[in-house]
Coordinates of C-alpha atoms and ligand atoms in Angstrom, one line a residue:
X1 CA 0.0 0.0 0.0
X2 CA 0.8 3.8 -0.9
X3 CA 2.0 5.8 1.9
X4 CA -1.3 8.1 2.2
X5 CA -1.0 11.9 3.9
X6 CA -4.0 12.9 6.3
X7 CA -4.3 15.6 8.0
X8 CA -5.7 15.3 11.2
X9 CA -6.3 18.4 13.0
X10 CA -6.0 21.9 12.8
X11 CA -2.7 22.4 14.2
X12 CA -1.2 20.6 10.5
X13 CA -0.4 17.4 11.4
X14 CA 0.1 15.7 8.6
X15 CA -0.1 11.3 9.2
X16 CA 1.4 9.0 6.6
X17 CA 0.1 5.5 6.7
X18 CA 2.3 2.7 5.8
X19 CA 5.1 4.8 5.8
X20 CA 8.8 3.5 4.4
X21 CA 11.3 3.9 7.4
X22 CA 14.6 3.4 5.4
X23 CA 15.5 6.5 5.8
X24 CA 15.3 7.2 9.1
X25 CA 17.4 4.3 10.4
X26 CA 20.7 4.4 9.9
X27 CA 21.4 0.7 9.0
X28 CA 18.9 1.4 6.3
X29 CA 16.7 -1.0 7.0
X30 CA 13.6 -1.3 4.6
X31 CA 10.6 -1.8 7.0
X32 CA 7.4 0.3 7.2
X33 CA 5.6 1.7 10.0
X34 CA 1.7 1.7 10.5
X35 CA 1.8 5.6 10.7
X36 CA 4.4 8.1 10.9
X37 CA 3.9 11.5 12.3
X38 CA 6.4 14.5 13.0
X39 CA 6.2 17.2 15.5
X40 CA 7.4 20.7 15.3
X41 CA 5.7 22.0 18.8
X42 CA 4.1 21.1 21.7
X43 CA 0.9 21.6 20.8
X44 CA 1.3 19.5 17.9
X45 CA 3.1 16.5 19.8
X46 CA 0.0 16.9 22.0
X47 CA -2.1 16.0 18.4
X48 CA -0.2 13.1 17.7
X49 CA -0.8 11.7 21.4
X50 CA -4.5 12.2 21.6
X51 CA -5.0 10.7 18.1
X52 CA -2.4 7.5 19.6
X53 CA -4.8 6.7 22.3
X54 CA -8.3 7.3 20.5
X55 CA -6.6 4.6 17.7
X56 CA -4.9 2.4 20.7
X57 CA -1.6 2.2 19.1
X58 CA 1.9 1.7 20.1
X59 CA 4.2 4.4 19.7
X60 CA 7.7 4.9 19.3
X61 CA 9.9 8.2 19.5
X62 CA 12.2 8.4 16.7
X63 CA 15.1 10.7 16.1
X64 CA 17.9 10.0 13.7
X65 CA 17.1 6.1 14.4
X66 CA 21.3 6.1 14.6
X67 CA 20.5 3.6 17.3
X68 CA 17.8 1.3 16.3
X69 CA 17.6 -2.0 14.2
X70 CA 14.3 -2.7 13.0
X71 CA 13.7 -6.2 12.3
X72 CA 10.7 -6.1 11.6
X73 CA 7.5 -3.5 10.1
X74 CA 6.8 -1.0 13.3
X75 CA 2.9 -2.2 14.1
X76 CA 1.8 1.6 15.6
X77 CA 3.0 5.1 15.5
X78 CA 6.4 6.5 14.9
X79 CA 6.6 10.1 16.5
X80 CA 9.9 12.0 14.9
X81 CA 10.7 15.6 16.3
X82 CA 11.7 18.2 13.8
X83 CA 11.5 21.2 16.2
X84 CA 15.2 22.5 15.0
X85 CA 15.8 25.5 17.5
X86 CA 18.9 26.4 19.5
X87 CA 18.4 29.3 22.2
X88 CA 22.1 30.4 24.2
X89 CA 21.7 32.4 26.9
X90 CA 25.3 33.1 28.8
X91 CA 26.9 29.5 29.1
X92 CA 23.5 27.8 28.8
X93 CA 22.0 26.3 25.6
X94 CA 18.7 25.3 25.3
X95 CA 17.8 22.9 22.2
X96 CA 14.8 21.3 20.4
X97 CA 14.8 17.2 20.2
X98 CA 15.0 17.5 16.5
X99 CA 18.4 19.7 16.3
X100 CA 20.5 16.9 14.7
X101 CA 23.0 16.4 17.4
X102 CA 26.2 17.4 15.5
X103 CA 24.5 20.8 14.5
X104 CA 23.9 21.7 18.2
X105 CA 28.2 20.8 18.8
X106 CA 29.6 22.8 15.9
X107 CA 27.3 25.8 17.0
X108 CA 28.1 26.0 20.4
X109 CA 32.3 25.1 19.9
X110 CA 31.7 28.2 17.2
X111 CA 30.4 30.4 19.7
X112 CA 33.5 29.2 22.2
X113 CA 31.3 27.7 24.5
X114 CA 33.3 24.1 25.5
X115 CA 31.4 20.3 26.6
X116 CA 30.3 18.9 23.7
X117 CA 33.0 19.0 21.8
X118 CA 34.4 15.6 22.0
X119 CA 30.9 14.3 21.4
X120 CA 31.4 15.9 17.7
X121 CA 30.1 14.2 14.5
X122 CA 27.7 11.6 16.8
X123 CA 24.9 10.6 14.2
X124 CA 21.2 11.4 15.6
X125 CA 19.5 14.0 17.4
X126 CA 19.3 16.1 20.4
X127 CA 16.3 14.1 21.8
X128 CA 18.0 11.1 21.5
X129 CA 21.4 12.1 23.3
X130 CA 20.0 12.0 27.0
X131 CA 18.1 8.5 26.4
X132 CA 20.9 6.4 25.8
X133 CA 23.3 9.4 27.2
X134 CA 25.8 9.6 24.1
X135 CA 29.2 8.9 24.8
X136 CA 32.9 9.4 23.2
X137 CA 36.5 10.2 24.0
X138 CA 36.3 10.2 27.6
X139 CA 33.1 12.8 27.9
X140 CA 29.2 11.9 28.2
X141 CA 26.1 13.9 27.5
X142 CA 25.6 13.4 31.1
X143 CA 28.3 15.7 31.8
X144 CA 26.7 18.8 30.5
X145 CA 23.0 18.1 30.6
X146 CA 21.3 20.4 33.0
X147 CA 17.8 19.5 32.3
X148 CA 15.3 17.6 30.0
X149 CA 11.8 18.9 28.9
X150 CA 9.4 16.0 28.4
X151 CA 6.1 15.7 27.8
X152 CA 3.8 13.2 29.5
X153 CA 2.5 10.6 27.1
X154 CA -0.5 9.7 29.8
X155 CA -1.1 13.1 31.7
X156 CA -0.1 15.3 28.8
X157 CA 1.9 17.4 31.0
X158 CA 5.0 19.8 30.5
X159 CA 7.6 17.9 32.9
X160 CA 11.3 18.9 33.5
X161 CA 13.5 16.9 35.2
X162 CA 17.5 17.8 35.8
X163 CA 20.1 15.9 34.6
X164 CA 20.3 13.9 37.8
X165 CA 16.8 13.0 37.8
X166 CA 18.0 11.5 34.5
X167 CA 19.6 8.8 36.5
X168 CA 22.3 8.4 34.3
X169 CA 24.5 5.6 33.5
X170 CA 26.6 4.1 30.8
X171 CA 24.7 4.6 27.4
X172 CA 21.3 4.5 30.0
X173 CA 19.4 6.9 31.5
X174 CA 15.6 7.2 33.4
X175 CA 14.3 7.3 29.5
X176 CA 15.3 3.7 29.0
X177 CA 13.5 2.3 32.2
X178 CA 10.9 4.2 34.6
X179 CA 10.1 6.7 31.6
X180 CA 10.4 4.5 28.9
X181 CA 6.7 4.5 27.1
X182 CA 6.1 7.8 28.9
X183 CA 7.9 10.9 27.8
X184 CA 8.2 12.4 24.8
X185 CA 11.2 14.8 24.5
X186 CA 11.0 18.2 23.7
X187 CA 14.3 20.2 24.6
X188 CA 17.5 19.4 27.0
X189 CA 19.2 21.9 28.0
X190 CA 23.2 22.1 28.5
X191 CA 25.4 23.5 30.8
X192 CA 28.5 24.5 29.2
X193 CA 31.5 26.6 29.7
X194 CA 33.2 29.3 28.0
X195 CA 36.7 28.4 26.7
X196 CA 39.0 30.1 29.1
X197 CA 42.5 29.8 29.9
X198 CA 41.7 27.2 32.8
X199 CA 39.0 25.6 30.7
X200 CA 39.3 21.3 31.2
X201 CA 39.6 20.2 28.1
X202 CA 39.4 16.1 28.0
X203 CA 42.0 14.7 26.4
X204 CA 42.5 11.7 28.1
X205 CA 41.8 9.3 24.7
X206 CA 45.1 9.1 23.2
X207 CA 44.3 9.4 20.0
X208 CA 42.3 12.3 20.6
X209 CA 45.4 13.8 22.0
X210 CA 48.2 13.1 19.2
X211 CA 45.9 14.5 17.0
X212 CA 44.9 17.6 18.7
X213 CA 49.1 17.8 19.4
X214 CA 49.1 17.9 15.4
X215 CA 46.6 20.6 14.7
X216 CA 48.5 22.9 16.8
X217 CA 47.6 22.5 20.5
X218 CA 44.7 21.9 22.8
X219 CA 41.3 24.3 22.1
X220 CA 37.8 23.7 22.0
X221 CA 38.0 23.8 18.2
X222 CA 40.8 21.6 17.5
X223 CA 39.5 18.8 20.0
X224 CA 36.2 19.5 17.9
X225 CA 38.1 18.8 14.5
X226 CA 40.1 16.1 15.5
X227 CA 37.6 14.2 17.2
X228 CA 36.0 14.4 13.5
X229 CA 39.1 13.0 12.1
X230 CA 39.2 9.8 14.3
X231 CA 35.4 9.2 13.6
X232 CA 35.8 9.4 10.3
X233 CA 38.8 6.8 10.0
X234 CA 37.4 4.6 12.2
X235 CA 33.3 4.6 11.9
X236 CA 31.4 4.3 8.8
X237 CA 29.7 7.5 7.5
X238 CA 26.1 6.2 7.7
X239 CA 24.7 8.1 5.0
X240 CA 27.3 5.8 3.0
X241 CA 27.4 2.7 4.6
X242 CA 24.0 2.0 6.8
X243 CA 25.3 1.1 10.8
X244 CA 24.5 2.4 14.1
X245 CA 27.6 3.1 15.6
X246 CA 28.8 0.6 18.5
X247 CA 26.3 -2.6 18.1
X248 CA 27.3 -3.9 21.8
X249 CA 28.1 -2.7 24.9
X250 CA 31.8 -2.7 26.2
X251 CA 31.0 -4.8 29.3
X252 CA 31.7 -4.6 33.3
X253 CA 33.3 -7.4 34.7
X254 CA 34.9 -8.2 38.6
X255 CA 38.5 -8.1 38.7
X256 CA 38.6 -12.2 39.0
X257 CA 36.8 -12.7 35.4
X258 CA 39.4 -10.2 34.0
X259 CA 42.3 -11.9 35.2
X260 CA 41.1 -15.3 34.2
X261 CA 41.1 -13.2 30.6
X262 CA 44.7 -11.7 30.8
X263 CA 46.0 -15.6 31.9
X264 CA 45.0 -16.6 28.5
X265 CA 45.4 -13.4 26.5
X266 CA 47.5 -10.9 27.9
X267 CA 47.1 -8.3 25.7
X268 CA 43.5 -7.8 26.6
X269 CA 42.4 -4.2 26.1
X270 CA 40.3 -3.4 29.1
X271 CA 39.5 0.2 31.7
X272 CA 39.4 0.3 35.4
X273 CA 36.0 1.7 36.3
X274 CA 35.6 3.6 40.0
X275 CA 33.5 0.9 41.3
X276 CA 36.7 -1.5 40.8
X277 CA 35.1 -3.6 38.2
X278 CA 37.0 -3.2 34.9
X279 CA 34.9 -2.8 31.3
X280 CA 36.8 -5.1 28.3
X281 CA 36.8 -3.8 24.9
X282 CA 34.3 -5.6 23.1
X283 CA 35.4 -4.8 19.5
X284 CA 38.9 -6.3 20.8
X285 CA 37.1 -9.7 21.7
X286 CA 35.2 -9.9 18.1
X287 CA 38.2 -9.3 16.5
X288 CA 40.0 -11.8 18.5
X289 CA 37.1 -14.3 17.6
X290 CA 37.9 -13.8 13.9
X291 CA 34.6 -11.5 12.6
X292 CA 36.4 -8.7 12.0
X293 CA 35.8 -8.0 8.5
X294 CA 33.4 -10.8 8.3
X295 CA 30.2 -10.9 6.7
X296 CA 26.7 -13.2 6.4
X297 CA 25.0 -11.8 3.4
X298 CA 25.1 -8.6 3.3
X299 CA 25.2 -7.8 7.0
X300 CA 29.0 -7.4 8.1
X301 CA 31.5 -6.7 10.7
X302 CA 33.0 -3.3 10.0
X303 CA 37.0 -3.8 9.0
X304 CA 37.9 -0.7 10.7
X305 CA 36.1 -1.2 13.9
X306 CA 34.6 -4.9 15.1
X307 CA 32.5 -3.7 17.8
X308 CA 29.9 -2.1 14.5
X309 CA 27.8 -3.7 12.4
X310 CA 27.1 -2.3 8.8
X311 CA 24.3 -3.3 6.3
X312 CA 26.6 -3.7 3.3
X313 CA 23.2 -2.9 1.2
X314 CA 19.9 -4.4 1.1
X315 CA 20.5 -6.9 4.2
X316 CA 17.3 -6.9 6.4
X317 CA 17.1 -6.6 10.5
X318 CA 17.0 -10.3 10.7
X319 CA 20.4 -10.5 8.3
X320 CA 21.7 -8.2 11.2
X321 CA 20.6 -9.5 14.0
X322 CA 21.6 -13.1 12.8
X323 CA 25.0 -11.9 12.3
X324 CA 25.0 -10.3 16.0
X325 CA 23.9 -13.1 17.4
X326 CA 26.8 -15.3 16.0
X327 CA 29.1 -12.7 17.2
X328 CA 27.5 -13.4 20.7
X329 CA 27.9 -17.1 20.5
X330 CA 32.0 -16.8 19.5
X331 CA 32.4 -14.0 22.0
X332 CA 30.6 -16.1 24.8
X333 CA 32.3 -18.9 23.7
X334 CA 35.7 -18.0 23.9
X335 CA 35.7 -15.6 26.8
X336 CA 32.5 -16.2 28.7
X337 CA 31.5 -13.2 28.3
X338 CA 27.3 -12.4 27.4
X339 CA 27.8 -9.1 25.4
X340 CA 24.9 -6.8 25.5
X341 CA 23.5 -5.0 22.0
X342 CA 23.7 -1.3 22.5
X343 CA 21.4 -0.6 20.1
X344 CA 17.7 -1.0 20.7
X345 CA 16.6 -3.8 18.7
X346 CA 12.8 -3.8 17.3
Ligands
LIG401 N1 39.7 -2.5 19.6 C1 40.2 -3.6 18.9 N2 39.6 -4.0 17.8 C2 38.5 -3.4 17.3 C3 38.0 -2.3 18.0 C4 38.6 -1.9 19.1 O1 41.2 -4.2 19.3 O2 38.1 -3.8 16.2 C5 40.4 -2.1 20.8 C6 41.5 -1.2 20.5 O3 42.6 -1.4 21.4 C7 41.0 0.2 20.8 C8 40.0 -0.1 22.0 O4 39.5 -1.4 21.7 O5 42.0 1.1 21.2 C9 38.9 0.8 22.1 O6 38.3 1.1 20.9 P1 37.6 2.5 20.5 O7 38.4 3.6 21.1 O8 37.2 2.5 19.1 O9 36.3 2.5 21.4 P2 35.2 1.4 21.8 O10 35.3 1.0 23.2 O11 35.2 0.3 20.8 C10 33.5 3.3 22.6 C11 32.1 3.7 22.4 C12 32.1 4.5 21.1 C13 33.0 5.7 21.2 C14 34.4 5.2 21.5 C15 35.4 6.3 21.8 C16 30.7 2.0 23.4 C17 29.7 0.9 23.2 N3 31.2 2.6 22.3 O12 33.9 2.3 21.6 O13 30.7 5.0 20.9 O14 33.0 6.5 20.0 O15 34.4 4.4 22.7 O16 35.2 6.9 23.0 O17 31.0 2.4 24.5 C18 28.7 4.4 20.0 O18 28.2 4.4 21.1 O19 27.9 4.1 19.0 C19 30.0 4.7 19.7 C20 30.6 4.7 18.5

């Protein structure tokens, strides 16, 4: 069936039915959804959700999809945000869920305001960040999220909770569990700082480091461009090659499992966390199970980076998840280790 455009109320929503989601996921996966709706205010989110629960359906909040796999046709609602506005005020920046996230980061790093910008060049959007609370080169969203605007999906309300109401964790937050069917994001706002001489840049990640050495020294701008240089060597572009970043989770294991590990392979790449666990790199242990590289169909280990996934065209969520779940086996296998998918799988 046709994707058919209704509107539904006077506020301009417009509904599509059977609507083709390939392009808003990132692996590119060619499912549809029962109706697709986008929001550019409140009031019209409010819309969506009244016609949601006269029609009973399922809903699902949908960004950039940079961190979904569908493997299968979406049997309700997808609600995408396209509310695009950034607001500064001093050091604080308020902005829409539907700023795509990378827009928010070169604006703010242009205005030398500092935070985000090793979290440069993330695919997806600004409503997405505090769900799974984006992460790279030793920073977190978490670090400069002040507060979240959400609205209620039942009550209909405004609510604003600060970041740590947000409860967050590694790549988790409140949105993920207590709030998970419940809130609809409209705007986070960010605490950042202006670059200064006794600004704390984070260049902790090696990599990140060298390179920012190379461009000429430490600054809010460099850390910004070199963080796009690594990213770019090492993660596919998705508008070229369909992924969604990191597939699994690097995870936490007690200090015993770890050295069990290192007896058998010493060059294990693993972190000390605070809690005295230690998190092992889970692209290292795929590649040391042989996938890197690898493919089943057209679903494939990337040959830069083992811990993503890409859809090397026209594989299916099922040719994905088949492939992570053989990944799981080898990994589990070898190391006894259960690796956790990252992204959320549909
Ligand atoms: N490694 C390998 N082989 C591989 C990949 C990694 O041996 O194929 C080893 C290397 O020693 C490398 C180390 O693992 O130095 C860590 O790799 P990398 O720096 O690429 O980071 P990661 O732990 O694999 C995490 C995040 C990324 C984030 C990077 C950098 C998760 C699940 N992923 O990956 O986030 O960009 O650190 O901070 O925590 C994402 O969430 O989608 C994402 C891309």
């Amino acid at each position: 069936m046709a994707s058919v455009n209704k509107t539904i109320s006077d506020h301009g929503i417009s509904l599509m039915e059977n609507f083709p989601m390939e392009k808003y996921n990132t692996f590119h996966v060619a499912v549809n959804s029962k109706y697709f709706s986008e929001f550019d205010s409140d009031e019209s989110l409010y819309e969506i959700l009244d016609f949601m629960e006269t029609n009973k359906l399922s809903h699902l909040v949908l960004g950039g999809g940079a961190n979904i796999l569908f493997t299968k046709d979406f049997d309700g609602i997808v609600i995408h945000p396209v509310s695009d506005n950034i607001v500064v005020d001093g050091d604080i920046a308020v902005a829409d869920a539907g700023v795509v996230w990378d827009k928010l980061v070169e604006t703010t790093v242009s205005m030398g305001l500092g935070g985000l910008e090793n979290l440069s060049l993330i695919p997806g959007t600004v409503g997405a960040a505090p769900v799974q609370n984006i992460g790279a080169y030793g920073v977190e969203a978490k670090d400069s999220i002040l507060w979240v605007e959400y609205a209620g999906v039942k009550d209909r309300k405004l609510h604003r909770i600060s970041g740590k109401e947000c409860k967050f964790g590694y790549r988790d937050s409140i949105f993920k569990h207590e709030l998970k069917e419940e809130a609809v994001i409209l705007r986070v706002a960010f605490k950042l700082t202006r670059e200064s001489e006794d600004y704390p840049y984070n260049v902790e990640y090696g990599a990140l480091r060298a390179k920012v050495s190379e461009l000429g020294g430490v600054s809010i701008s460099n850390i910004r461009k070199a963080t796009i240089d690594i990213r770019s060597s090492k993660l596919p572009d998705p508008a070229i090659l369909g992924s969604a970043g990191s597939f699994f989770r690097n995870p936490e294991v007690a200090k015993e499992k770890l050295d069990g590990i290192k007896s058998r392979f010493s060059e294990v790449v693993y972190f000390p966390l605070e809690n005295g666990n230690y998190k092992i790199s889970a692209g290292w242990m795929i590649e040391k199970t042989g996938w890197k590289g690898r493919a089943i169909g057209n679903a494939a280990v990337h040959d830069k980076q083992a811990l993503v996934l890409v859809n090397k065209g026209f594989a299916t969520g099922q040719d994905i998840l088949r492939l992570s779940d053989s990944i799981r086996h080898d990994v589990e296998n070898t190391f006894g280790i259960i690796l956790h998918p990252e992204v959320i799988i549909l």
